[in-house]
Amino acid sequence: MKIGIVCYPTFGGSGVVATELGKALAKEGHQVHFVTYRQPTRLDFFSENLFYHEVDIKSYPLFEHAPYELALASKMVNVVKYEGLDLLHVHYAIPHASAAYMAKQILKSHGIEIPVVTTLHGTDITLVGKDPSYEPVVTFSINESDGVTAVSEDLKKATYEHFDIKNGIEVIPNFIDLDRFKKQKKEHFKRAICPNDEKLLVHTSNFRKVKRVEDVIQVFYEVRKVVPSKLLLVGDGPERDKMERLCRELGTCEDTRFLGKLEAVEEVLSVADLFLIPSEKESFGLAALEAMACEVPVLSSNAGGIPELNIDGVTGFACDVGDIKGLTEKALHILSDKNLPGFKKRALARAKEFDVSNILPRYEAFYKKTIEKTLSLSK
Ligand code: GMT
């Protein structure tokens, strides 16, 4: 198949999933064309089946905001037409699904029928998408997609709750390439951070409000009173300054490190004892899956789709949003020498269920079904 993938090229989860999906499809022999405004973060190597088409955003003194969606739709039209694509797969509804709709209509006027699959990732539904300033366009473009997938059952449910959707939505969960995470433990790294064999707690995110990084710091503050431990915070974003301030106020700075953005997150995760993801909303929690793939138990909130991944009491615990007391108790339970090995083992076993080899065939089957349906309807 020749597949066009449209995504955000940044560190965000949807961009990572889209890039890893494209790479896995290319390995299977499909030709994959990425269409986005910058080279995706994890696509900096040569493969005979991978192509990258940069969206050219022209600015003009009249535009306060250059019309990205138009440039994207134009690029999609050209790539579909000149590369002979079989399907367009857009990740994150805003603005990719509506740009795909526009491209589809233009291509129709050229006598080309292109099936469009939209994958809903999370905040495109639960936060940004349902805002009245976007909702009509999001509803329309989801309904006009030829196939729609969501990354969890909870996100599927939220989509039907927030929007008037006539389409069926297929749940295809996020995945991981376990081989990438099977790296050797960097023991020297662990010794440098935890010289006295302290327990290592890790959080990775884009430091937005929805991630509730303050809960991570509060839980660490409580845990550290009982168990000698260190905290690594990976990532960057709007809340970081505030979080650094909170550490200073609580006096936890000497045991906390803010690492900023990090590409090889598996190197940190491979030496962690506990991963924290206390988000207010989280459709799936790819960061938690990455931790589990490194044999790290997960302490999460029970928001959104996280409990579909992190099984309460088995691979970690899932507490109510903002329940610092509960999170602290569960953290101490997991970190005890008696319990930790079991949680680690079960976290890895669960991650294996989400290996790319299990999930990729589901996308391939969905593409096939969508192409057949679209082409038969257009006859
Ligand atoms: O909203 C974000 O944090 C970014 C967003 C994205 O599109 O990059 O992440 C969402 O998609 C990820 C990949 O499917 C999921 O693992 C995240 O749970 C989801 N984030 C939220 O729902 C908050």
mmCIF file of C-alpha atoms and ligand atoms in Angstrom:
data_model
loop_
_atom_site.group_PDB
_atom_site.id
_atom_site.type_symbol
_atom_site.label_atom_id
_atom_site.label_comp_id
_atom_site.label_asym_id
_atom_site.label_seq_id
_atom_site.Cartn_x
_atom_site.Cartn_y
_atom_site.Cartn_z
ATOM 1 C CA MET A 1 0.000 0.000 0.000
ATOM 2 C CA LYS A 2 1.028 3.616 -0.455
ATOM 3 C CA ILE A 3 -0.001 5.545 2.633
ATOM 4 C CA GLY A 4 0.154 9.255 3.435
ATOM 5 C CA ILE A 5 0.599 10.059 7.144
ATOM 6 C CA VAL A 6 -0.258 13.539 8.375
ATOM 7 C CA CYS A 7 0.802 14.412 11.922
ATOM 8 C CA TYR A 8 2.483 16.873 14.239
ATOM 9 C CA PRO A 9 6.243 16.426 14.026
ATOM 10 C CA THR A 10 6.915 17.372 17.638
ATOM 11 C CA PHE A 11 7.540 15.485 20.885
ATOM 12 C CA GLY A 12 3.766 15.066 21.532
ATOM 13 C CA GLY A 13 2.321 11.566 21.803
ATOM 14 C CA SER A 14 0.279 11.694 18.595
ATOM 15 C CA GLY A 15 3.361 12.610 16.550
ATOM 16 C CA VAL A 16 5.365 9.792 18.146
ATOM 17 C CA VAL A 17 2.615 7.235 17.461
ATOM 18 C CA ALA A 18 2.228 8.440 13.849
ATOM 19 C CA THR A 19 5.980 8.312 13.207
ATOM 20 C CA GLU A 20 6.418 4.872 14.776
ATOM 21 C CA LEU A 21 3.413 3.590 12.832
ATOM 22 C CA GLY A 22 4.900 4.895 9.564
ATOM 23 C CA LYS A 23 8.249 3.277 10.341
ATOM 24 C CA ALA A 24 6.605 -0.063 11.174
ATOM 25 C CA LEU A 25 4.490 0.035 7.993
ATOM 26 C CA ALA A 26 7.606 0.794 5.942
ATOM 27 C CA LYS A 27 9.355 -2.225 7.496
ATOM 28 C CA GLU A 28 6.423 -4.353 6.331
ATOM 29 C CA GLY A 29 7.013 -3.150 2.764
ATOM 30 C CA HIS A 30 4.411 -0.380 2.533
ATOM 31 C CA GLN A 31 5.440 2.954 1.043
ATOM 32 C CA VAL A 32 4.859 5.719 3.580
ATOM 33 C CA HIS A 33 4.740 9.455 2.828
ATOM 34 C CA PHE A 34 4.832 11.820 5.820
ATOM 35 C CA VAL A 35 3.228 15.215 5.272
ATOM 36 C CA THR A 36 3.946 17.801 7.965
ATOM 37 C CA TYR A 37 5.650 21.143 8.572
ATOM 38 C CA ARG A 38 8.923 19.765 9.951
ATOM 39 C CA GLN A 39 10.864 16.500 9.794
ATOM 40 C CA PRO A 40 9.271 14.273 12.493
ATOM 41 C CA THR A 41 11.568 13.881 15.503
ATOM 42 C CA ARG A 42 12.241 10.158 15.090
ATOM 43 C CA LEU A 43 12.556 10.120 11.281
ATOM 44 C CA ASP A 44 16.120 11.223 10.743
ATOM 45 C CA PHE A 45 17.431 8.187 8.813
ATOM 46 C CA PHE A 46 17.177 6.726 5.324
ATOM 47 C CA SER A 47 14.728 3.991 4.361
ATOM 48 C CA GLU A 48 13.727 3.101 0.827
ATOM 49 C CA ASN A 49 10.040 3.084 1.820
ATOM 50 C CA LEU A 50 9.910 6.331 3.786
ATOM 51 C CA PHE A 51 9.332 9.778 2.274
ATOM 52 C CA TYR A 52 8.898 13.185 3.824
ATOM 53 C CA HIS A 53 7.009 16.091 2.234
ATOM 54 C CA GLU A 54 7.371 19.416 4.008
ATOM 55 C CA VAL A 55 4.366 21.721 4.075
ATOM 56 C CA ASP A 56 5.397 25.077 2.723
ATOM 57 C CA ILE A 57 3.687 27.779 4.797
ATOM 58 C CA LYS A 58 3.888 31.077 2.952
ATOM 59 C CA SER A 59 3.562 34.198 5.027
ATOM 60 C CA TYR A 60 2.329 37.543 3.742
ATOM 61 C CA PRO A 61 2.094 40.940 5.487
ATOM 62 C CA LEU A 62 -1.703 40.654 5.441
ATOM 63 C CA PHE A 63 -1.721 37.414 7.445
ATOM 64 C CA GLU A 64 -1.426 37.684 11.181
ATOM 65 C CA HIS A 65 -1.515 33.859 11.162
ATOM 66 C CA ALA A 66 -0.383 32.092 7.990
ATOM 67 C CA PRO A 67 -3.156 29.686 6.830
ATOM 68 C CA TYR A 68 -1.461 26.349 7.640
ATOM 69 C CA GLU A 69 -4.552 24.298 6.874
ATOM 70 C CA LEU A 70 -4.668 25.536 3.269
ATOM 71 C CA ALA A 71 -0.989 24.861 2.696
ATOM 72 C CA LEU A 72 -1.418 21.397 4.246
ATOM 73 C CA ALA A 73 -4.476 20.562 2.105
ATOM 74 C CA SER A 74 -2.639 21.700 -1.035
ATOM 75 C CA LYS A 75 0.357 19.550 -0.139
ATOM 76 C CA MET A 76 -1.922 16.548 0.494
ATOM 77 C CA VAL A 77 -3.556 17.033 -2.918
ATOM 78 C CA ASN A 78 -0.182 17.065 -4.662
ATOM 79 C CA VAL A 79 1.270 14.116 -2.753
ATOM 80 C CA VAL A 80 -1.839 11.946 -3.311
ATOM 81 C CA LYS A 81 -1.924 12.866 -7.008
ATOM 82 C CA TYR A 82 1.751 12.618 -7.916
ATOM 83 C CA GLU A 83 2.759 9.757 -5.606
ATOM 84 C CA GLY A 84 -0.403 7.751 -6.334
ATOM 85 C CA LEU A 85 -1.370 7.194 -2.669
ATOM 86 C CA ASP A 86 -4.011 4.607 -1.709
ATOM 87 C CA LEU A 87 -4.993 6.204 1.603
ATOM 88 C CA LEU A 88 -4.453 9.257 3.809
ATOM 89 C CA HIS A 89 -4.125 8.640 7.560
ATOM 90 C CA VAL A 90 -4.363 11.812 9.639
ATOM 91 C CA HIS A 91 -3.382 11.883 13.324
ATOM 92 C CA TYR A 92 -5.036 14.373 15.718
ATOM 93 C CA ALA A 93 -8.270 15.830 14.361
ATOM 94 C CA ILE A 94 -7.292 19.516 14.530
ATOM 95 C CA PRO A 95 -6.680 20.705 11.826
ATOM 96 C CA HIS A 96 -5.654 17.519 10.040
ATOM 97 C CA ALA A 97 -9.118 15.978 9.573
ATOM 98 C CA SER A 98 -10.650 19.136 8.080
ATOM 99 C CA ALA A 99 -7.599 19.714 5.848
ATOM 100 C CA ALA A 100 -7.987 16.107 4.657
ATOM 101 C CA TYR A 101 -11.656 16.744 3.892
ATOM 102 C CA MET A 102 -10.678 19.740 1.777
ATOM 103 C CA ALA A 103 -7.985 17.732 -0.047
ATOM 104 C CA LYS A 104 -10.452 14.901 -0.634
ATOM 105 C CA GLN A 105 -12.984 17.225 -2.273
ATOM 106 C CA ILE A 106 -10.342 18.827 -4.481
ATOM 107 C CA LEU A 107 -9.050 15.397 -5.533
ATOM 108 C CA LYS A 108 -12.622 14.294 -6.307
ATOM 109 C CA SER A 109 -12.877 17.176 -8.764
ATOM 110 C CA HIS A 110 -9.768 15.708 -10.439
ATOM 111 C CA GLY A 111 -11.436 12.277 -10.626
ATOM 112 C CA ILE A 112 -9.398 10.814 -7.730
ATOM 113 C CA GLU A 113 -11.102 9.093 -4.778
ATOM 114 C CA ILE A 114 -8.828 9.049 -1.709
ATOM 115 C CA PRO A 115 -9.973 7.250 1.464
ATOM 116 C CA VAL A 116 -9.252 9.210 4.654
ATOM 117 C CA VAL A 117 -8.667 7.633 8.070
ATOM 118 C CA THR A 118 -8.670 9.933 11.122
ATOM 119 C CA THR A 119 -7.119 8.815 14.400
ATOM 120 C CA LEU A 120 -8.335 10.654 17.479
ATOM 121 C CA HIS A 121 -5.618 10.973 20.105
ATOM 122 C CA GLY A 122 -6.974 12.790 23.129
ATOM 123 C CA THR A 123 -7.038 16.529 23.608
ATOM 124 C CA ASP A 124 -8.319 16.948 20.040
ATOM 125 C CA ILE A 125 -11.539 15.589 21.602
ATOM 126 C CA THR A 126 -11.432 16.109 25.359
ATOM 127 C CA LEU A 127 -9.948 19.600 25.582
ATOM 128 C CA VAL A 128 -9.422 21.621 22.395
ATOM 129 C CA GLY A 129 -11.847 19.904 20.015
ATOM 130 C CA LYS A 130 -14.960 20.320 22.132
ATOM 131 C CA ASP A 131 -14.343 24.042 22.582
ATOM 132 C CA PRO A 132 -17.134 25.914 20.727
ATOM 133 C CA SER A 133 -14.529 27.689 18.598
ATOM 134 C CA TYR A 134 -13.610 24.348 16.938
ATOM 135 C CA GLU A 135 -16.494 21.954 17.654
ATOM 136 C CA PRO A 136 -18.555 22.371 14.424
ATOM 137 C CA VAL A 137 -15.521 21.742 12.201
ATOM 138 C CA VAL A 138 -14.303 18.814 14.311
ATOM 139 C CA THR A 139 -17.759 17.165 14.269
ATOM 140 C CA PHE A 140 -18.084 17.640 10.529
ATOM 141 C CA SER A 141 -14.634 16.373 9.654
ATOM 142 C CA ILE A 142 -14.934 13.277 11.872
ATOM 143 C CA ASN A 143 -18.255 12.463 10.220
ATOM 144 C CA GLU A 144 -16.738 12.976 6.767
ATOM 145 C CA SER A 145 -13.747 10.698 7.425
ATOM 146 C CA ASP A 146 -14.027 7.310 5.724
ATOM 147 C CA GLY A 147 -12.645 5.561 8.799
ATOM 148 C CA VAL A 148 -12.161 6.760 12.371
ATOM 149 C CA THR A 149 -10.044 5.198 15.097
ATOM 150 C CA ALA A 150 -9.531 6.176 18.743
ATOM 151 C CA VAL A 151 -6.627 5.143 20.953
ATOM 152 C CA SER A 152 -8.819 3.878 23.830
ATOM 153 C CA GLU A 153 -12.374 2.824 24.655
ATOM 154 C CA ASP A 154 -12.627 5.832 26.939
ATOM 155 C CA LEU A 155 -11.722 8.235 24.117
ATOM 156 C CA LYS A 156 -14.272 6.573 21.851
ATOM 157 C CA LYS A 157 -16.919 7.084 24.557
ATOM 158 C CA ALA A 158 -15.864 10.724 25.078
ATOM 159 C CA THR A 159 -16.113 11.370 21.333
ATOM 160 C CA TYR A 160 -19.718 10.166 21.236
ATOM 161 C CA GLU A 161 -20.469 12.190 24.385
ATOM 162 C CA HIS A 162 -19.020 15.490 23.174
ATOM 163 C CA PHE A 163 -19.865 15.382 19.455
ATOM 164 C CA ASP A 164 -22.793 14.378 17.280
ATOM 165 C CA ILE A 165 -21.000 11.508 15.540
ATOM 166 C CA LYS A 166 -22.743 9.287 13.000
ATOM 167 C CA ASN A 167 -19.648 7.250 12.117
ATOM 168 C CA GLY A 168 -18.497 4.049 13.790
ATOM 169 C CA ILE A 169 -15.225 4.407 15.708
ATOM 170 C CA GLU A 170 -12.767 1.531 15.941
ATOM 171 C CA VAL A 171 -10.488 1.372 18.979
ATOM 172 C CA ILE A 172 -6.874 0.598 18.077
ATOM 173 C CA PRO A 173 -4.680 1.181 21.124
ATOM 174 C CA ASN A 174 -1.259 2.771 20.999
ATOM 175 C CA PHE A 175 1.728 0.490 20.744
ATOM 176 C CA ILE A 176 5.404 0.249 21.425
ATOM 177 C CA ASP A 177 8.428 -1.246 19.729
ATOM 178 C CA LEU A 178 9.677 -3.387 22.596
ATOM 179 C CA ASP A 179 13.018 -3.952 20.873
ATOM 180 C CA ARG A 180 13.815 -0.254 21.230
ATOM 181 C CA PHE A 181 13.169 -0.474 24.966
ATOM 182 C CA LYS A 182 15.159 -3.656 25.507
ATOM 183 C CA LYS A 183 18.280 -1.612 26.121
ATOM 184 C CA GLN A 184 20.856 -2.539 28.740
ATOM 185 C CA LYS A 185 20.397 -0.878 32.086
ATOM 186 C CA LYS A 186 22.686 2.136 32.484
ATOM 187 C CA GLU A 187 23.852 1.184 35.975
ATOM 188 C CA HIS A 188 26.477 3.936 36.033
ATOM 189 C CA PHE A 189 23.672 6.427 35.428
ATOM 190 C CA LYS A 190 21.665 5.003 38.315
ATOM 191 C CA ARG A 191 24.733 5.169 40.603
ATOM 192 C CA ALA A 192 25.292 8.813 39.659
ATOM 193 C CA ILE A 193 21.724 9.790 40.484
ATOM 194 C CA CYS A 194 21.128 7.444 43.388
ATOM 195 C CA PRO A 195 24.603 7.053 44.982
ATOM 196 C CA ASN A 196 23.135 5.540 48.151
ATOM 197 C CA ASP A 197 20.824 3.131 46.366
ATOM 198 C CA GLU A 198 17.830 5.419 46.750
ATOM 199 C CA LYS A 199 14.602 4.557 44.902
ATOM 200 C CA LEU A 200 14.170 6.439 41.635
ATOM 201 C CA LEU A 201 10.828 8.025 40.727
ATOM 202 C CA VAL A 202 10.343 9.374 37.186
ATOM 203 C CA HIS A 203 7.783 11.539 35.412
ATOM 204 C CA THR A 204 7.878 12.519 31.737
ATOM 205 C CA SER A 205 5.471 14.952 30.081
ATOM 206 C CA ASN A 206 5.072 18.198 28.215
ATOM 207 C CA PHE A 207 4.504 20.051 31.519
ATOM 208 C CA ARG A 208 1.042 21.264 30.687
ATOM 209 C CA LYS A 209 -1.603 21.865 33.381
ATOM 210 C CA VAL A 210 -3.500 18.723 32.380
ATOM 211 C CA LYS A 211 -0.490 16.585 33.469
ATOM 212 C CA ARG A 212 -0.690 17.768 37.111
ATOM 213 C CA VAL A 213 3.082 17.723 37.635
ATOM 214 C CA GLU A 214 2.447 19.393 41.010
ATOM 215 C CA ASP A 215 0.919 16.082 42.196
ATOM 216 C CA VAL A 216 4.113 14.269 41.208
ATOM 217 C CA ILE A 217 6.144 16.691 43.322
ATOM 218 C CA GLN A 218 3.723 16.516 46.279
ATOM 219 C CA VAL A 219 3.732 12.706 46.249
ATOM 220 C CA PHE A 220 7.517 12.686 46.057
ATOM 221 C CA TYR A 221 7.648 15.106 49.006
ATOM 222 C CA GLU A 222 5.606 12.595 51.069
ATOM 223 C CA VAL A 223 7.371 9.440 49.830
ATOM 224 C CA ARG A 224 10.805 10.934 50.503
ATOM 225 C CA LYS A 225 9.889 11.330 54.187
ATOM 226 C CA VAL A 226 9.626 7.522 54.439
ATOM 227 C CA VAL A 227 11.861 6.035 51.718
ATOM 228 C CA PRO A 228 15.199 7.492 50.617
ATOM 229 C CA SER A 229 14.432 8.462 47.025
ATOM 230 C CA LYS A 230 15.171 10.730 44.075
ATOM 231 C CA LEU A 231 12.903 12.276 41.456
ATOM 232 C CA LEU A 232 13.675 12.845 37.762
ATOM 233 C CA LEU A 233 11.380 15.102 35.780
ATOM 234 C CA VAL A 234 11.780 14.737 32.018
ATOM 235 C CA GLY A 235 10.281 17.188 29.513
ATOM 236 C CA ASP A 236 9.484 20.841 29.363
ATOM 237 C CA GLY A 237 6.481 23.111 28.964
ATOM 238 C CA PRO A 238 4.437 25.965 30.365
ATOM 239 C CA GLU A 239 4.252 24.670 33.954
ATOM 240 C CA ARG A 240 7.972 24.068 34.443
ATOM 241 C CA ASP A 241 8.855 27.364 36.189
ATOM 242 C CA LYS A 242 5.988 26.896 38.609
ATOM 243 C CA MET A 243 7.128 23.335 39.327
ATOM 244 C CA GLU A 244 10.687 24.455 40.012
ATOM 245 C CA ARG A 245 9.249 27.013 42.445
ATOM 246 C CA LEU A 246 7.188 24.329 44.165
ATOM 247 C CA CYS A 247 10.316 22.188 44.655
ATOM 248 C CA ARG A 248 12.079 25.145 46.261
ATOM 249 C CA GLU A 249 9.103 25.802 48.556
ATOM 250 C CA LEU A 250 8.943 22.161 49.648
ATOM 251 C CA GLY A 251 12.705 21.895 49.991
ATOM 252 C CA THR A 252 12.966 18.879 47.662
ATOM 253 C CA CYS A 253 15.375 20.448 45.115
ATOM 254 C CA GLU A 254 18.457 18.538 46.223
ATOM 255 C CA ASP A 255 16.724 15.234 45.445
ATOM 256 C CA THR A 256 14.970 16.397 42.267
ATOM 257 C CA ARG A 257 16.371 16.940 38.792
ATOM 258 C CA PHE A 258 14.625 18.644 35.896
ATOM 259 C CA LEU A 259 16.177 17.064 32.809
ATOM 260 C CA GLY A 260 14.285 19.014 30.125
ATOM 261 C CA LYS A 261 13.410 17.390 26.795
ATOM 262 C CA LEU A 262 15.138 14.087 26.197
ATOM 263 C CA GLU A 263 14.970 11.950 23.069
ATOM 264 C CA ALA A 264 16.371 8.708 24.566
ATOM 265 C CA VAL A 265 13.858 8.559 27.411
ATOM 266 C CA GLU A 266 14.381 4.785 27.679
ATOM 267 C CA GLU A 267 17.837 5.384 29.191
ATOM 268 C CA VAL A 268 16.238 7.115 32.176
ATOM 269 C CA LEU A 269 13.318 4.708 32.366
ATOM 270 C CA SER A 270 15.578 1.661 32.343
ATOM 271 C CA VAL A 271 16.858 2.564 35.824
ATOM 272 C CA ALA A 272 13.584 3.857 37.320
ATOM 273 C CA ASP A 273 11.614 2.155 40.098
ATOM 274 C CA LEU A 274 8.312 3.984 39.699
ATOM 275 C CA PHE A 275 6.689 6.056 36.958
ATOM 276 C CA LEU A 276 4.123 8.723 37.898
ATOM 277 C CA ILE A 277 1.371 9.989 35.602
ATOM 278 C CA PRO A 278 -1.337 11.660 37.710
ATOM 279 C CA SER A 279 -3.000 13.469 34.734
ATOM 280 C CA GLU A 280 -6.370 15.142 34.921
ATOM 281 C CA LYS A 281 -7.175 13.822 31.434
ATOM 282 C CA GLU A 282 -5.281 11.192 29.495
ATOM 283 C CA SER A 283 -6.775 9.279 26.594
ATOM 284 C CA PHE A 284 -4.145 6.537 26.686
ATOM 285 C CA GLY A 285 -0.852 7.482 28.352
ATOM 286 C CA LEU A 286 1.872 6.478 25.901
ATOM 287 C CA ALA A 287 4.482 7.674 28.396
ATOM 288 C CA ALA A 288 3.209 5.071 30.882
ATOM 289 C CA LEU A 289 3.471 2.333 28.252
ATOM 290 C CA GLU A 290 7.080 3.370 27.557
ATOM 291 C CA ALA A 291 7.806 3.061 31.275
ATOM 292 C CA MET A 292 6.150 -0.366 31.477
ATOM 293 C CA ALA A 293 8.199 -1.517 28.487
ATOM 294 C CA CYS A 294 11.249 -0.695 30.616
ATOM 295 C CA GLU A 295 9.833 -2.834 33.450
ATOM 296 C CA VAL A 296 8.711 0.137 35.532
ATOM 297 C CA PRO A 297 5.434 0.003 37.536
ATOM 298 C CA VAL A 298 3.026 2.892 37.031
ATOM 299 C CA LEU A 299 1.318 5.095 39.592
ATOM 300 C CA SER A 300 -1.412 6.973 37.737
ATOM 301 C CA SER A 301 -4.704 8.735 38.074
ATOM 302 C CA ASN A 302 -7.750 6.771 36.962
ATOM 303 C CA ALA A 303 -8.638 9.445 34.391
ATOM 304 C CA GLY A 304 -9.605 8.668 30.802
ATOM 305 C CA GLY A 305 -8.062 5.607 29.207
ATOM 306 C CA ILE A 306 -5.146 5.105 31.628
ATOM 307 C CA PRO A 307 -6.856 2.258 33.551
ATOM 308 C CA GLU A 308 -7.194 0.368 30.247
ATOM 309 C CA LEU A 309 -3.395 0.186 30.266
ATOM 310 C CA ASN A 310 -2.338 0.388 33.911
ATOM 311 C CA ILE A 311 -4.206 -2.370 35.704
ATOM 312 C CA ASP A 312 -4.967 -1.251 39.257
ATOM 313 C CA GLY A 313 -3.136 -3.400 41.800
ATOM 314 C CA VAL A 314 -1.369 -5.416 39.089
ATOM 315 C CA THR A 315 0.960 -3.243 37.012
ATOM 316 C CA GLY A 316 0.761 -0.343 39.476
ATOM 317 C CA PHE A 317 -2.164 1.625 40.885
ATOM 318 C CA ALA A 318 -4.709 4.083 39.484
ATOM 319 C CA CYS A 319 -6.073 6.606 42.048
ATOM 320 C CA ASP A 320 -8.601 9.436 41.839
ATOM 321 C CA VAL A 321 -7.283 12.652 40.283
ATOM 322 C CA GLY A 322 -5.564 14.780 42.941
ATOM 323 C CA ASP A 323 -5.683 12.106 45.672
ATOM 324 C CA ILE A 324 -2.195 12.802 47.050
ATOM 325 C CA LYS A 325 -2.769 10.664 50.151
ATOM 326 C CA GLY A 326 -3.882 7.651 48.116
ATOM 327 C CA LEU A 327 -1.086 8.082 45.580
ATOM 328 C CA THR A 328 1.493 8.293 48.382
ATOM 329 C CA GLU A 329 0.202 5.139 50.091
ATOM 330 C CA LYS A 330 0.264 3.233 46.811
ATOM 331 C CA ALA A 331 3.738 4.537 45.934
ATOM 332 C CA LEU A 332 5.063 3.270 49.265
ATOM 333 C CA HIS A 333 3.343 -0.078 48.728
ATOM 334 C CA ILE A 334 4.940 -0.531 45.278
ATOM 335 C CA LEU A 335 8.372 0.659 46.397
ATOM 336 C CA SER A 336 8.672 -1.829 49.258
ATOM 337 C CA ASP A 337 11.404 -4.388 48.554
ATOM 338 C CA LYS A 338 8.852 -7.171 48.955
ATOM 339 C CA ASN A 339 6.420 -5.826 46.331
ATOM 340 C CA LEU A 340 8.605 -4.081 43.762
ATOM 341 C CA PRO A 341 9.867 -7.136 41.808
ATOM 342 C CA GLY A 342 6.319 -8.433 41.234
ATOM 343 C CA PHE A 343 5.033 -5.065 40.024
ATOM 344 C CA LYS A 344 8.024 -4.714 37.679
ATOM 345 C CA LYS A 345 7.485 -8.153 36.173
ATOM 346 C CA ARG A 346 3.753 -7.601 35.629
ATOM 347 C CA ALA A 347 4.305 -4.120 34.130
ATOM 348 C CA LEU A 348 6.606 -5.577 31.479
ATOM 349 C CA ALA A 349 4.245 -8.469 30.766
ATOM 350 C CA ARG A 350 1.405 -5.993 30.198
ATOM 351 C CA ALA A 351 3.569 -3.820 27.904
ATOM 352 C CA LYS A 352 4.250 -6.872 25.722
ATOM 353 C CA GLU A 353 0.543 -7.008 24.859
ATOM 354 C CA PHE A 354 0.971 -3.596 23.198
ATOM 355 C CA ASP A 355 3.998 -4.553 21.109
ATOM 356 C CA VAL A 356 3.888 -3.166 17.577
ATOM 357 C CA SER A 357 3.722 -6.714 16.202
ATOM 358 C CA ASN A 358 0.290 -7.110 17.845
ATOM 359 C CA ILE A 359 -1.138 -3.707 16.888
ATOM 360 C CA LEU A 360 0.209 -3.101 13.354
ATOM 361 C CA PRO A 361 -1.948 -5.838 11.742
ATOM 362 C CA ARG A 362 -5.018 -4.097 13.182
ATOM 363 C CA TYR A 363 -4.127 -0.863 11.357
ATOM 364 C CA GLU A 364 -3.392 -2.762 8.135
ATOM 365 C CA ALA A 365 -6.762 -4.543 8.319
ATOM 366 C CA PHE A 366 -8.517 -1.243 9.048
ATOM 367 C CA TYR A 367 -6.860 0.417 6.031
ATOM 368 C CA LYS A 368 -7.911 -2.463 3.787
ATOM 369 C CA LYS A 369 -11.496 -2.334 5.046
ATOM 370 C CA THR A 370 -11.665 1.460 4.636
ATOM 371 C CA ILE A 371 -10.244 1.410 1.103
ATOM 372 C CA GLU A 372 -12.695 -1.310 0.016
ATOM 373 C CA LYS A 373 -15.668 0.493 1.572
ATOM 374 C CA THR A 374 -14.738 3.900 0.111
ATOM 375 C CA LEU A 375 -14.078 2.624 -3.371
ATOM 376 C CA SER A 376 -17.262 0.559 -3.473
ATOM 377 C CA LEU A 377 -19.353 3.558 -2.321
ATOM 378 C CA SER A 378 -17.811 5.807 -4.983
ATOM 379 C CA LYS A 379 -18.765 3.450 -7.850
HETATM 380 O O1 GMT B 1 -2.488 16.049 24.687
HETATM 381 C C1 GMT B 1 -1.327 15.688 24.725
HETATM 382 O O2 GMT B 1 -0.692 15.483 25.741
HETATM 383 C C2 GMT B 1 -0.647 15.452 23.471
HETATM 384 C C3 GMT B 1 -1.375 14.420 22.742
HETATM 385 C C4 GMT B 1 -0.786 14.363 21.420
HETATM 386 O O3 GMT B 1 -1.562 14.287 20.502
HETATM 387 O O4 GMT B 1 0.406 14.485 21.232
HETATM 388 O O5 GMT B 1 -1.369 13.224 23.542
HETATM 389 C C5 GMT B 1 -2.516 12.436 23.459
HETATM 390 O O6 GMT B 1 -2.185 11.419 22.538
HETATM 391 C C6 GMT B 1 -1.260 10.432 22.995
HETATM 392 C C7 GMT B 1 -0.992 9.461 21.847
HETATM 393 O O7 GMT B 1 -2.156 8.835 21.422
HETATM 394 C C8 GMT B 1 -1.832 9.722 24.217
HETATM 395 O O8 GMT B 1 -0.942 8.731 24.682
HETATM 396 C C9 GMT B 1 -2.061 10.766 25.316
HETATM 397 O O9 GMT B 1 -2.692 10.121 26.401
HETATM 398 C C10 GMT B 1 -2.954 11.884 24.809
HETATM 399 N N1 GMT B 1 -2.985 12.962 25.806
HETATM 400 C C11 GMT B 1 -4.101 13.281 26.481
HETATM 401 O O10 GMT B 1 -5.158 12.727 26.331
HETATM 402 C C12 GMT B 1 -3.947 14.380 27.470
#
